[in-house]
Coordinates of C-alpha atoms in Angstrom, one line a residue:
Chain V
A161 CA 126.5 79.9 136.4
A162 CA 126.6 76.3 134.2
L163 CA 124.0 77.3 132.0
S164 CA 126.5 79.8 130.3
R165 CA 129.5 78.2 129.7
G166 CA 129.9 76.0 126.3
L167 CA 128.9 72.9 126.0
R168 CA 132.1 70.6 125.3
S169 CA 134.0 71.9 127.6
Q170 CA 131.5 72.3 130.5
V171 CA 127.7 71.2 130.6
S172 CA 128.5 67.8 128.7
A173 CA 131.6 67.4 131.1
A174 CA 129.3 68.3 134.3
L175 CA 126.4 65.7 132.3
K176 CA 129.3 63.3 132.4
E177 CA 130.6 63.3 135.9
G178 CA 127.3 63.5 137.6
R179 CA 127.8 67.4 138.6
V180 CA 124.4 67.9 137.4
A181 CA 121.8 65.2 136.2
P182 CA 120.1 65.8 132.6
T183 CA 116.7 66.0 134.6
E184 CA 118.0 69.1 136.6
L185 CA 119.4 70.9 134.1
C186 CA 115.7 70.2 132.0
Q187 CA 113.6 71.5 134.8
R188 CA 115.8 74.5 135.6
C189 CA 115.5 75.7 131.7
L190 CA 111.4 75.2 131.7
A191 CA 111.7 76.8 135.2
L192 CA 113.7 79.9 133.4
I193 CA 111.1 79.6 130.0
K194 CA 108.5 80.2 132.5
S195 CA 109.9 83.1 134.1
T196 CA 111.0 84.5 130.5
K197 CA 107.6 84.7 129.0
F198 CA 107.3 88.0 128.9
L199 CA 110.2 87.8 126.2
N200 CA 107.3 85.9 124.3
A201 CA 109.9 83.5 122.7
Y202 CA 108.6 79.7 122.7
I203 CA 105.4 79.5 120.9
T204 CA 104.8 75.8 122.7
V205 CA 106.7 74.7 125.4
A206 CA 107.3 70.7 125.3
E207 CA 107.6 70.2 128.6
E208 CA 105.9 66.4 129.3
T209 CA 108.2 65.5 126.0
A210 CA 111.2 67.5 127.4
L211 CA 111.0 65.9 131.0
K212 CA 110.6 62.5 129.5
Q213 CA 113.3 63.0 127.5
A214 CA 115.6 64.4 130.5
E215 CA 115.0 61.0 132.6
E216 CA 116.1 59.0 129.6
S217 CA 118.9 60.7 128.9
E218 CA 119.3 60.4 132.7
E219 CA 119.0 57.0 132.1
R220 CA 121.6 56.7 130.1
Y221 CA 124.6 59.0 132.0
K222 CA 123.7 56.4 134.8
R223 CA 124.6 53.3 132.9
G224 CA 128.2 55.5 131.6
Q225 CA 126.6 55.0 127.9
P226 CA 125.3 59.0 126.8
L227 CA 124.9 58.8 122.8
G228 CA 127.3 62.0 122.9
I229 CA 127.8 65.5 123.5
L230 CA 124.3 66.2 122.7
D231 CA 123.2 63.9 125.2
G232 CA 120.7 65.8 128.3
I233 CA 121.4 69.3 126.5
P234 CA 118.3 71.0 126.0
I235 CA 117.7 72.7 123.0
A236 CA 115.0 74.9 121.2
I237 CA 113.5 74.7 117.9
K238 CA 111.7 77.4 115.4
D239 CA 108.5 76.7 114.7
N240 CA 108.9 76.2 111.1
F241 CA 110.3 72.9 111.2
N242 CA 108.0 69.8 111.7
T243 CA 108.9 68.0 114.7
A244 CA 106.7 64.5 115.6
G245 CA 103.4 65.0 118.0
I246 CA 104.2 68.7 118.4
E247 CA 102.1 71.4 116.5
T248 CA 104.0 73.3 114.5
T249 CA 102.2 76.9 113.3
C250 CA 105.4 78.8 111.3
A251 CA 103.5 81.2 113.5
S252 CA 100.6 81.6 111.2
N253 CA 97.0 80.8 111.4
M254 CA 97.1 79.0 108.5
L255 CA 98.8 75.8 110.8
K256 CA 97.6 76.7 113.8
G257 CA 96.5 73.1 115.4
Y258 CA 99.3 71.2 112.9
I259 CA 100.7 68.0 114.6
S260 CA 103.1 67.1 112.3
P261 CA 103.4 63.2 111.6
Y262 CA 107.1 63.3 111.3
N263 CA 110.6 64.7 112.5
A264 CA 112.4 67.1 110.3
T265 CA 116.0 64.9 109.9
V266 CA 118.0 67.8 111.6
V267 CA 115.1 67.5 114.2
Q268 CA 115.7 63.2 114.6
K269 CA 119.0 63.8 114.4
L270 CA 119.5 66.0 117.3
L271 CA 116.9 63.2 119.0
D272 CA 118.9 60.4 117.9
Q273 CA 121.6 61.9 120.0
G274 CA 119.8 62.6 123.3
A275 CA 118.9 66.0 122.9
V276 CA 115.9 67.4 124.8
L277 CA 113.7 69.6 122.7
L278 CA 112.2 71.9 125.2
G279 CA 110.3 73.7 122.9
K280 CA 109.2 76.1 119.1
T281 CA 110.1 79.1 118.9
N282 CA 108.6 82.5 117.7
L283 CA 109.2 83.6 114.5
D284 CA 108.0 85.8 111.9
E285 CA 105.2 84.4 110.2
F286 CA 105.9 81.9 107.5
A287 CA 109.8 83.2 108.1
M288 CA 109.2 86.4 105.9
G289 CA 110.4 89.1 107.9
S290 CA 113.4 90.8 109.4
G291 CA 112.5 91.3 113.0
S292 CA 109.9 88.6 114.6
T293 CA 107.7 90.9 114.7
D294 CA 104.7 89.7 112.0
G295 CA 103.4 86.2 114.0
V296 CA 100.3 85.7 114.8
F297 CA 101.8 85.1 118.6
G298 CA 102.9 88.3 118.9
P299 CA 106.0 89.9 118.6
V300 CA 109.6 88.5 120.1
R301 CA 111.5 90.6 122.5
N302 CA 115.3 90.9 123.1
P303 CA 116.3 89.8 126.5
W304 CA 118.9 92.7 126.4
S305 CA 116.1 95.0 126.3
Y306 CA 116.0 93.8 130.3
S307 CA 119.7 93.7 130.7
K308 CA 121.4 95.9 133.2
Q309 CA 123.5 96.6 130.2
Y310 CA 120.6 98.2 128.3
K311 CA 118.9 100.1 131.1
E312 CA 121.8 102.0 132.8
K313 CA 122.3 103.5 128.9
S314 CA 119.6 103.9 127.7
V315 CA 116.0 104.1 129.9
P316 CA 115.3 107.4 131.3
K317 CA 115.0 106.6 135.2
S318 CA 111.2 107.5 135.4
H319 CA 107.8 105.9 134.8
P320 CA 108.0 102.0 134.4
E321 CA 105.8 102.5 131.4
D322 CA 108.7 104.1 129.6
E323 CA 110.5 101.1 130.4
E324 CA 107.8 99.1 129.0
S325 CA 107.5 100.8 126.3
N326 CA 111.4 100.7 125.5
W327 CA 112.1 96.9 124.3
V328 CA 114.1 96.1 122.0
I329 CA 113.4 93.7 118.6
T330 CA 115.3 90.8 118.4
G331 CA 115.6 90.4 114.7
G332 CA 114.6 88.2 112.8
S333 CA 113.0 86.0 111.3
S334 CA 114.4 83.4 113.8
G335 CA 114.1 86.0 116.7
G336 CA 112.5 83.1 119.7
S337 CA 115.4 80.9 119.0
A338 CA 117.8 84.0 119.3
A339 CA 116.3 85.3 122.4
A340 CA 116.3 81.5 123.9
V341 CA 119.3 81.7 123.3
A342 CA 120.6 85.1 124.7
S343 CA 118.0 84.3 128.0
F344 CA 120.1 81.0 128.9
T345 CA 116.6 78.8 128.2
C346 CA 118.2 76.7 126.3
F347 CA 121.9 75.6 125.6
A348 CA 121.3 76.1 121.4
A349 CA 118.3 76.4 119.3
L350 CA 118.0 75.3 115.2
G351 CA 116.5 78.6 112.9
S352 CA 116.5 79.0 109.8
D353 CA 118.1 81.3 107.3
T354 CA 117.2 82.4 103.5
G355 CA 118.0 86.2 103.6
G356 CA 119.4 86.6 107.2
S357 CA 117.2 85.1 109.3
T358 CA 119.7 83.4 111.8
R359 CA 122.4 85.9 111.8
N360 CA 120.2 89.0 111.9
P361 CA 118.8 87.8 115.4
A362 CA 122.1 86.4 116.3
A363 CA 124.0 89.8 116.3
H364 CA 120.6 91.8 117.8
C365 CA 120.8 88.7 120.6
G366 CA 124.3 88.9 120.9
V367 CA 124.5 85.2 120.3
V368 CA 126.4 83.5 117.4
G369 CA 124.8 82.5 114.6
L370 CA 125.9 80.5 111.9
K371 CA 124.1 79.8 108.4
P372 CA 126.5 76.6 106.9
T373 CA 126.5 75.8 103.3
Y374 CA 123.8 75.4 100.9
G375 CA 123.6 72.2 100.7
L376 CA 125.1 71.0 103.9
I377 CA 122.3 70.4 106.5
S378 CA 119.0 68.4 105.2
R379 CA 116.1 70.5 104.5
H380 CA 113.8 67.5 104.8
G381 CA 111.3 69.2 107.5
L382 CA 111.9 72.6 107.3
I383 CA 108.7 74.7 106.2
P384 CA 110.0 75.4 102.9
L385 CA 110.4 79.4 102.0
V386 CA 112.8 79.2 99.1
N387 CA 114.8 76.1 98.5
S388 CA 116.9 77.2 96.3
M389 CA 118.3 79.3 99.2
D390 CA 117.2 78.1 102.7
V391 CA 119.2 76.5 105.7
P392 CA 119.1 75.1 108.8
G393 CA 120.8 78.0 111.0
I394 CA 122.7 77.4 114.4
L395 CA 122.7 79.8 117.3
T396 CA 124.4 79.2 120.3
R397 CA 126.7 81.0 122.9
C398 CA 129.7 80.4 121.4
V399 CA 131.3 79.1 118.1
D400 CA 132.7 75.9 120.0
D401 CA 129.0 74.4 120.4
A402 CA 128.2 75.8 116.7
A403 CA 130.8 73.6 115.6
V404 CA 129.5 70.7 117.9
L405 CA 125.4 71.6 116.4
L406 CA 127.5 71.7 113.1
G407 CA 128.8 67.7 113.4
S408 CA 125.6 66.1 114.6
L409 CA 123.8 68.5 111.9
A410 CA 125.6 68.1 108.8
G411 CA 125.6 65.2 106.1
H412 CA 123.8 64.0 103.4
D413 CA 120.5 63.0 103.8
P414 CA 118.7 60.6 101.4
K415 CA 115.2 62.6 102.0
D416 CA 116.6 65.7 100.4
S417 CA 118.4 65.6 97.0
T418 CA 119.9 68.7 97.6
T419 CA 122.2 67.8 100.0
I420 CA 125.7 67.1 98.7
Q421 CA 127.0 63.2 98.8
D422 CA 130.0 64.0 100.0
D423 CA 131.0 62.7 103.8
F424 CA 130.9 65.3 106.4
K425 CA 133.4 65.1 108.5
P426 CA 132.6 66.1 112.2
F427 CA 135.7 68.4 113.5
E428 CA 136.4 70.0 116.6
L429 CA 138.1 73.5 116.7
L430 CA 141.3 74.4 117.8
N431 CA 142.5 77.4 118.7
L432 CA 144.0 79.2 116.3
T433 CA 147.7 80.8 117.8
D434 CA 149.4 82.4 114.2
V435 CA 147.1 84.1 111.9
S436 CA 149.7 85.4 109.6
K437 CA 149.0 82.9 106.8
L438 CA 145.3 84.3 107.2
S439 CA 143.7 86.8 104.2
I440 CA 140.9 88.8 105.1
G441 CA 138.9 90.2 102.6
I442 CA 136.8 93.4 103.5
P443 CA 134.5 94.0 100.8
K444 CA 134.1 98.1 100.1
E445 CA 130.4 97.8 98.9
Y446 CA 129.2 96.2 102.5
H447 CA 129.8 99.8 103.3
A448 CA 126.1 100.2 102.9
P449 CA 123.9 103.3 103.1
G450 CA 122.6 103.7 106.4
L451 CA 125.5 101.4 108.1
S452 CA 125.4 103.0 111.6
S453 CA 129.0 105.1 112.4
E454 CA 129.2 102.7 115.6
I455 CA 129.0 99.6 113.5
L456 CA 131.5 100.8 110.8
A457 CA 133.9 101.7 113.7
L458 CA 133.3 98.2 115.1
W459 CA 134.2 96.9 111.7
S460 CA 137.3 98.6 111.0
K461 CA 139.1 98.2 114.2
A462 CA 137.7 94.4 114.0
A463 CA 140.3 94.6 110.8
D464 CA 142.8 96.2 112.7
L465 CA 143.0 93.3 115.2
F466 CA 143.3 90.9 112.3
K467 CA 146.1 93.9 110.8
N468 CA 148.0 93.7 114.1
A469 CA 148.1 90.1 114.6
G470 CA 149.9 89.4 111.7
A471 CA 147.1 88.6 109.0
K472 CA 147.0 90.1 105.9
V473 CA 144.1 92.2 105.6
V474 CA 143.0 93.6 102.1
E475 CA 139.6 95.8 100.5
V476 CA 138.3 93.7 98.0
S477 CA 135.1 94.5 95.8
L478 CA 131.7 92.4 94.9
P479 CA 130.3 94.4 92.5
H480 CA 126.6 93.1 92.2
T481 CA 126.2 93.6 96.0
P482 CA 124.1 96.6 96.0
Y483 CA 121.8 94.7 93.7
S484 CA 121.4 91.7 95.7
I485 CA 118.4 92.2 97.8
V486 CA 116.4 93.4 94.6
C487 CA 117.4 90.1 93.0
Y488 CA 116.7 88.5 96.4
H489 CA 113.1 90.4 96.3
V490 CA 112.4 88.8 93.1
L491 CA 113.5 85.1 93.4
C492 CA 111.9 85.1 97.1
T493 CA 108.3 86.2 96.2
A494 CA 108.9 84.3 92.8
E495 CA 109.8 80.6 94.9
V496 CA 107.1 82.1 97.5
A497 CA 104.5 82.3 95.2
S498 CA 104.9 78.5 94.1
N499 CA 105.7 77.3 98.1
M500 CA 102.6 79.0 99.4
A501 CA 100.6 76.7 96.6
R502 CA 100.5 74.1 98.8
F503 CA 98.4 75.7 101.6
D504 CA 94.8 74.9 100.5
G505 CA 93.0 73.6 103.3
L506 CA 92.3 70.1 102.3
E507 CA 94.9 68.1 103.7
Y508 CA 96.3 70.3 106.6
G509 CA 96.3 73.4 108.9
H510 CA 93.7 76.0 108.2
R511 CA 90.3 74.9 106.7
S512 CA 87.6 77.4 105.7
D513 CA 83.8 77.0 105.8
M514 CA 83.6 77.8 102.1
K515 CA 82.1 74.9 100.6
D516 CA 81.0 76.8 96.8
S517 CA 83.8 75.2 94.8
T518 CA 87.1 73.6 95.3
E519 CA 88.5 77.3 94.3
S520 CA 86.4 79.4 96.6
L521 CA 87.5 77.2 99.6
Y522 CA 91.1 77.5 98.7
A523 CA 91.1 81.0 98.1
A524 CA 88.8 81.8 101.5
T525 CA 91.2 79.6 103.5
R526 CA 94.0 81.7 102.0
R527 CA 92.8 84.7 103.3
E528 CA 91.6 83.4 106.4
G529 CA 95.3 82.0 107.3
F530 CA 97.9 84.2 105.8
N531 CA 99.0 87.1 107.0
D532 CA 99.3 90.6 104.9
V533 CA 103.1 90.1 104.5
V534 CA 103.2 85.8 103.2
R535 CA 99.9 87.0 100.9
G536 CA 101.6 90.3 99.6
R537 CA 104.8 88.3 98.8
I538 CA 102.5 85.4 97.0
L539 CA 101.0 88.4 94.6
S540 CA 104.7 89.9 93.7
G541 CA 106.0 86.5 93.2
N542 CA 102.9 85.1 90.8
Y543 CA 103.2 89.3 88.8
F544 CA 107.2 88.3 88.3
L545 CA 106.1 84.9 87.0
L546 CA 103.9 86.1 84.8
K547 CA 104.3 85.0 81.1
Q548 CA 104.7 88.9 79.9
N549 CA 106.7 89.1 83.1
Y550 CA 109.0 85.9 83.4
E551 CA 112.4 86.9 81.1
K552 CA 112.2 90.5 82.1
Y553 CA 111.9 89.6 86.2
F554 CA 112.5 86.0 87.1
V555 CA 115.1 84.8 84.6
K556 CA 116.9 88.3 84.7
A557 CA 116.9 87.5 88.4
Q558 CA 118.4 84.0 88.1
K559 CA 121.3 85.8 85.6
V560 CA 121.9 88.4 88.2
R561 CA 122.1 85.9 90.9
R562 CA 125.5 84.2 88.9
L563 CA 126.5 87.8 88.6
I564 CA 126.4 88.1 92.4
A565 CA 127.8 84.7 93.2
N566 CA 130.6 85.0 90.7
D567 CA 131.7 88.2 92.7
F568 CA 132.7 85.6 95.5
V569 CA 134.1 83.3 93.4
K570 CA 136.4 85.8 91.8
V571 CA 137.5 87.2 95.6
F572 CA 138.3 84.1 97.1
R573 CA 140.2 82.7 94.0
S574 CA 142.2 86.2 94.0
G575 CA 143.7 84.2 97.9
V576 CA 141.1 85.8 100.3
D577 CA 140.4 82.8 103.0
I578 CA 137.1 85.1 105.0
L579 CA 136.0 87.9 104.0
L580 CA 134.8 90.2 107.0
T581 CA 131.7 92.2 107.2
P582 CA 129.1 93.8 109.0
T583 CA 126.0 91.9 109.8
T584 CA 123.4 94.8 110.5
L585 CA 123.5 98.5 109.7
R586 CA 122.3 99.2 113.4
D587 CA 122.0 97.9 117.0
A588 CA 118.2 96.7 118.0
A589 CA 116.5 99.0 116.9
P590 CA 112.8 99.6 119.8
Y591 CA 109.8 98.2 118.4
T592 CA 108.1 101.0 118.5
E593 CA 110.5 102.4 115.9
F594 CA 110.2 99.3 114.0
I595 CA 106.7 98.8 113.3
Q596 CA 106.8 102.2 111.8
E597 CA 107.7 101.0 108.1
D598 CA 106.4 97.6 106.6
N599 CA 107.9 94.5 106.6
R600 CA 109.3 95.0 103.2
T601 CA 111.1 97.9 103.4
R602 CA 112.7 96.7 107.0
S603 CA 113.5 93.8 105.6
A604 CA 115.1 95.1 101.8
Q605 CA 117.0 96.8 104.3
D606 CA 118.5 94.6 107.6
D607 CA 118.7 92.1 104.9
I608 CA 121.2 93.7 102.4
L609 CA 124.8 92.7 104.4
T610 CA 123.4 89.2 105.0
Q611 CA 121.7 88.0 102.2
A612 CA 124.4 87.9 99.4
A613 CA 125.5 85.0 101.0
N614 CA 122.3 83.0 100.7
M615 CA 122.5 84.4 96.8
A616 CA 125.6 82.5 96.6
G617 CA 125.4 79.4 98.9
L618 CA 128.1 80.4 100.5
P619 CA 128.8 79.9 104.7
A620 CA 128.4 82.8 106.8
I621 CA 129.0 83.2 110.9
S622 CA 127.7 86.4 112.9
V623 CA 130.2 86.9 116.0
P624 CA 129.0 88.8 119.3
T625 CA 131.6 91.5 119.1
A626 CA 130.8 94.6 121.1
L627 CA 128.4 96.6 123.0
S628 CA 126.6 99.6 121.6
E629 CA 126.4 102.9 122.9
R630 CA 123.0 102.5 124.2
G631 CA 124.0 98.8 125.5
L632 CA 123.1 96.5 123.0
P633 CA 124.9 93.4 121.3
V634 CA 126.5 94.4 117.8
G635 CA 128.1 91.7 115.5
L636 CA 130.2 91.1 112.6
Q637 CA 130.2 88.8 110.2
F638 CA 132.4 86.2 108.6
I639 CA 131.9 84.4 104.9
G640 CA 134.2 81.9 103.8
R641 CA 134.1 79.4 101.1
S642 CA 131.7 76.8 99.9
F643 CA 132.0 74.2 102.2
Q644 CA 135.2 75.6 104.1
E645 CA 132.7 75.6 107.6
K646 CA 136.1 74.4 109.4
Q647 CA 137.8 77.3 108.3
L648 CA 135.3 80.1 108.9
L649 CA 134.7 78.8 112.3
T650 CA 138.5 78.5 113.0
V651 CA 138.8 82.4 112.3
A652 CA 135.7 82.9 114.2
K653 CA 136.4 81.5 117.3
W654 CA 139.8 83.1 117.1
F655 CA 138.0 86.8 116.9
E656 CA 135.0 85.6 119.7
K657 CA 138.5 85.1 122.2
Q658 CA 139.7 88.4 121.1
V659 CA 136.9 90.8 121.6
Q660 CA 135.6 88.8 125.2
F661 CA 132.1 90.1 124.7
P662 CA 130.3 90.6 127.5
V663 CA 127.7 88.0 129.4
I664 CA 124.1 89.5 129.4
Q665 CA 123.2 90.9 132.8
L666 CA 119.1 89.9 133.0
E667 CA 117.3 92.0 135.8
E668 CA 114.9 90.1 137.7
V669 CA 111.3 91.4 136.1
K670 CA 109.5 91.7 139.2
R671 CA 106.1 92.6 137.6
H672 CA 103.9 89.9 135.7
D673 CA 102.7 91.9 132.3
S674 CA 100.3 88.6 132.1
D675 CA 98.2 90.4 130.1
V676 CA 100.2 92.3 127.8
F677 CA 100.4 88.6 126.9
Q678 CA 96.9 87.6 126.2
H679 CA 96.8 88.7 122.5
Q680 CA 99.3 85.3 122.6
K681 CA 96.7 82.7 122.6
S682 CA 94.1 84.9 121.4
A683 CA 95.6 86.3 118.0
S684 CA 92.8 87.0 115.8
F685 CA 92.8 86.4 112.0
S686 CA 94.0 90.1 110.3
Chain I
Q800 CA 103.3 102.8 85.3
K801 CA 100.0 101.5 86.9
V802 CA 99.2 97.8 87.2
S803 CA 96.0 97.2 85.2
V804 CA 93.2 95.8 86.7
E805 CA 92.7 93.2 84.8
V806 CA 96.0 91.7 85.8
L807 CA 95.3 92.5 89.7
E808 CA 92.4 90.5 89.0
H809 CA 94.4 87.8 87.1
L810 CA 96.7 87.7 89.9
E811 CA 94.1 87.3 92.2
H812 CA 92.5 84.1 90.3
L813 CA 96.0 82.6 89.8
A814 CA 97.5 83.0 93.4
L815 CA 93.8 82.5 95.0
V816 CA 95.0 85.5 97.6
D817 CA 93.4 89.1 97.6
F818 CA 95.3 92.1 97.6
R819 CA 92.2 93.2 100.6
D820 CA 92.8 97.1 100.5
A821 CA 94.1 99.9 98.3
E822 CA 97.0 99.2 100.4
G823 CA 97.8 95.6 99.3
V824 CA 97.9 96.8 95.5
Q825 CA 100.3 99.7 96.6
R826 CA 102.6 97.2 98.3
L827 CA 102.6 94.9 94.5
Q828 CA 103.2 98.6 92.7
K829 CA 106.6 98.6 95.3
A830 CA 107.4 96.4 95.1
I831 CA 107.2 95.9 91.1
Q832 CA 109.5 99.6 91.0
F833 CA 111.7 98.0 93.4
A834 CA 112.7 95.0 91.2
D835 CA 112.9 97.4 88.4
Q836 CA 116.2 98.0 89.5
L837 CA 116.9 94.8 88.3
H838 CA 117.0 96.2 84.6
E839 CA 120.1 98.8 85.6
V840 CA 122.6 95.5 85.9
N841 CA 124.0 94.5 82.5
T842 CA 123.6 90.6 82.1
D843 CA 124.7 89.9 78.4
G844 CA 126.0 86.7 77.7
V845 CA 125.0 85.6 81.5
E846 CA 123.4 82.3 81.9
P847 CA 120.3 81.8 84.7
M848 CA 121.2 80.7 87.9
D849 CA 119.5 78.1 89.3
S850 CA 121.4 76.1 91.6
V851 CA 124.3 77.5 93.3
L852 CA 125.2 73.4 93.2
E853 CA 124.8 73.3 89.6
D854 CA 128.8 72.3 89.5
R855 CA 127.9 69.2 92.0
W856 CA 125.0 68.1 90.6
C857 CA 123.3 66.6 93.4
L858 CA 120.0 66.0 91.6
Y859 CA 120.0 62.3 91.5
L860 CA 117.4 59.5 90.6
R861 CA 116.5 57.1 93.3
E862 CA 115.7 53.1 92.5
D863 CA 112.2 53.3 92.5
D864 CA 111.8 51.3 95.9
V865 CA 109.0 51.7 98.2
T866 CA 111.2 52.0 101.3
E867 CA 108.8 53.9 103.2
G868 CA 105.2 54.2 103.6
N869 CA 101.5 52.7 104.6
C870 CA 101.0 56.1 106.9
T871 CA 97.0 57.0 105.8
K872 CA 96.7 57.5 109.3
E873 CA 99.0 59.9 110.1
L874 CA 98.6 61.5 107.7
L875 CA 94.9 61.9 107.3
E876 CA 94.7 63.0 110.9
N877 CA 95.4 66.9 110.1
A878 CA 92.8 67.0 107.7
R879 CA 89.6 68.6 109.2
E880 CA 87.5 66.9 106.6
K881 CA 87.5 63.8 105.1
V882 CA 85.6 60.6 104.3
E883 CA 87.3 57.0 104.6
E884 CA 90.1 57.6 102.8
Y885 CA 89.4 60.2 101.2
F886 CA 90.5 63.4 101.2
V887 CA 86.9 65.5 101.0
A888 CA 86.5 69.1 98.5
P889 CA 84.0 70.8 97.7
P890 CA 82.6 70.5 93.8
G891 CA 85.7 71.4 91.7
N892 CA 85.5 72.8 87.8
I893 CA 83.4 75.9 89.5
P894 CA 85.4 78.8 88.9
L895 CA 85.1 81.6 90.7
P896 CA 82.9 84.3 90.3
K897 CA 83.6 86.7 88.0
L898 CA 84.5 90.2 88.7
E899 CA 81.7 91.9 88.6
E900 CA 79.9 89.4 90.5
R901 CA 82.3 88.8 93.5
E902 CA 82.3 91.4 96.6
T903 CA 86.7 92.3 96.2
F904 CA 87.2 95.6 96.7
L905 CA 89.2 95.8 93.2
Q906 CA 85.6 96.6 92.2
G907 CA 86.5 99.9 93.1
S908 CA 89.3 100.4 91.3

């Protein structure tokens, strides 16, 4: 029962008062990871080191000297963050077997506060994707696929095979982290967010997904996708927990010169009672083509919720929204082309047996190490960066980026405090349906509502709102002003309290489909 | 407007990544088509934006003091081929074989 409660109020208190021991908590989480293995949320489970960390935490609690709220709390980390001594794969053949020699700053911060690192979670290869289906370790399954709520609404009461093929995706690319938090195997998880990769799976898995302001949390050690947009993301079961995590991670890092130098003061969220001074903006362009009528209705209901509570709710316009995804497509592939150049097989990662020449080694290594999605983006990016295309595509996209960022500035300047939008176009799709379209098409469709916040560097959070007709989670998104996470989270917490999102009722999976997951270990080069 | 074989080959050479098959080339064609939508936007007089933090001017230089390092052993551990403290690479300065010589799918197009 303790597993479904908030950190600050329940678990930390329980640890402090000795009602539960860190080692016990750790063991329970590890056991749960084992029994939910079919979700494929974890790539690596660091059992030994986690237990050791839990033991050390226990010693500290016995001495009455815990390091803080996070001491002894089991956390999972997306597998694109460097973790010293633990394999970091980015779900790619290119980094299989790569043992990080250092901890990402955010990982180090968590460890310094006594957090217990349970393992590395699954993702789309190199965080490219919106389904967590395109990694070499196979797709991640949404825990809600096995919930009473989904089964009652969606699964025909016939053969088990039907049930087996009905499972839905987690969304992505931080699907493993979202699934890990949603299935109670950890209290919080780190994801990354470049186009919506933390918020999208958060919405599909019924958890809170926070994308902080660009420049607030260090990217040192986060294997980069798009340097000008990447941020570490936070996934938790409630908004208060997200605030706790934010408090322990934010702040200037001399190792990441894109972090701002202002002092960051961790905050505790107060319970908002009076929303009458709040101005909520509803951007009309977020009524995007393809938005399900269900989510549109929920969005509308949420706006009414604020209005009825006395807040000012206004329709606003972010006219360049429809171009955000195209702009992202160009800038992302361009930065990817540059960032992926480091993978040549010489210093780390996969190395081909090719010995003819340096260039042929690089080419063969990269052919063997990257999947189609990654290679596709590298090639597209290189195309947009060709001399004859540079102005036409790359610089053009940078100009459009400014227009998109300015849209937000104008709206916030007009007196709006927070924007309220849907996070996804629909609830989680069944895997068999999702893979009908290729990765680029899907990403273009699914990132449409989350992407602009990355373009403008703004903080945004997805809060689980309600269950869809199919019994699956739907989240709504709040976008705030730069570095105003406190206001953003305060409003999100108020909203969370109003909607009372239901707890997942996970049914016991009776069969052990161990052969289904054989491919996890023996993924072949594509 | 299809991308010429010369450009495709040039891209493969620059990226050191291959298209592999017709699907790969199609993917690029679709990506370009998608990106072309950008030209619908009027950007007259708009400056390109490199970073959302441009107003805060974070990118600073630090003092040239050695604060960390001496981790040769750790850094070499992840390399597959090394000799003493060197990473080993096959001979450089040898260009990739020309299109005609290479076994590449592009030859067929």
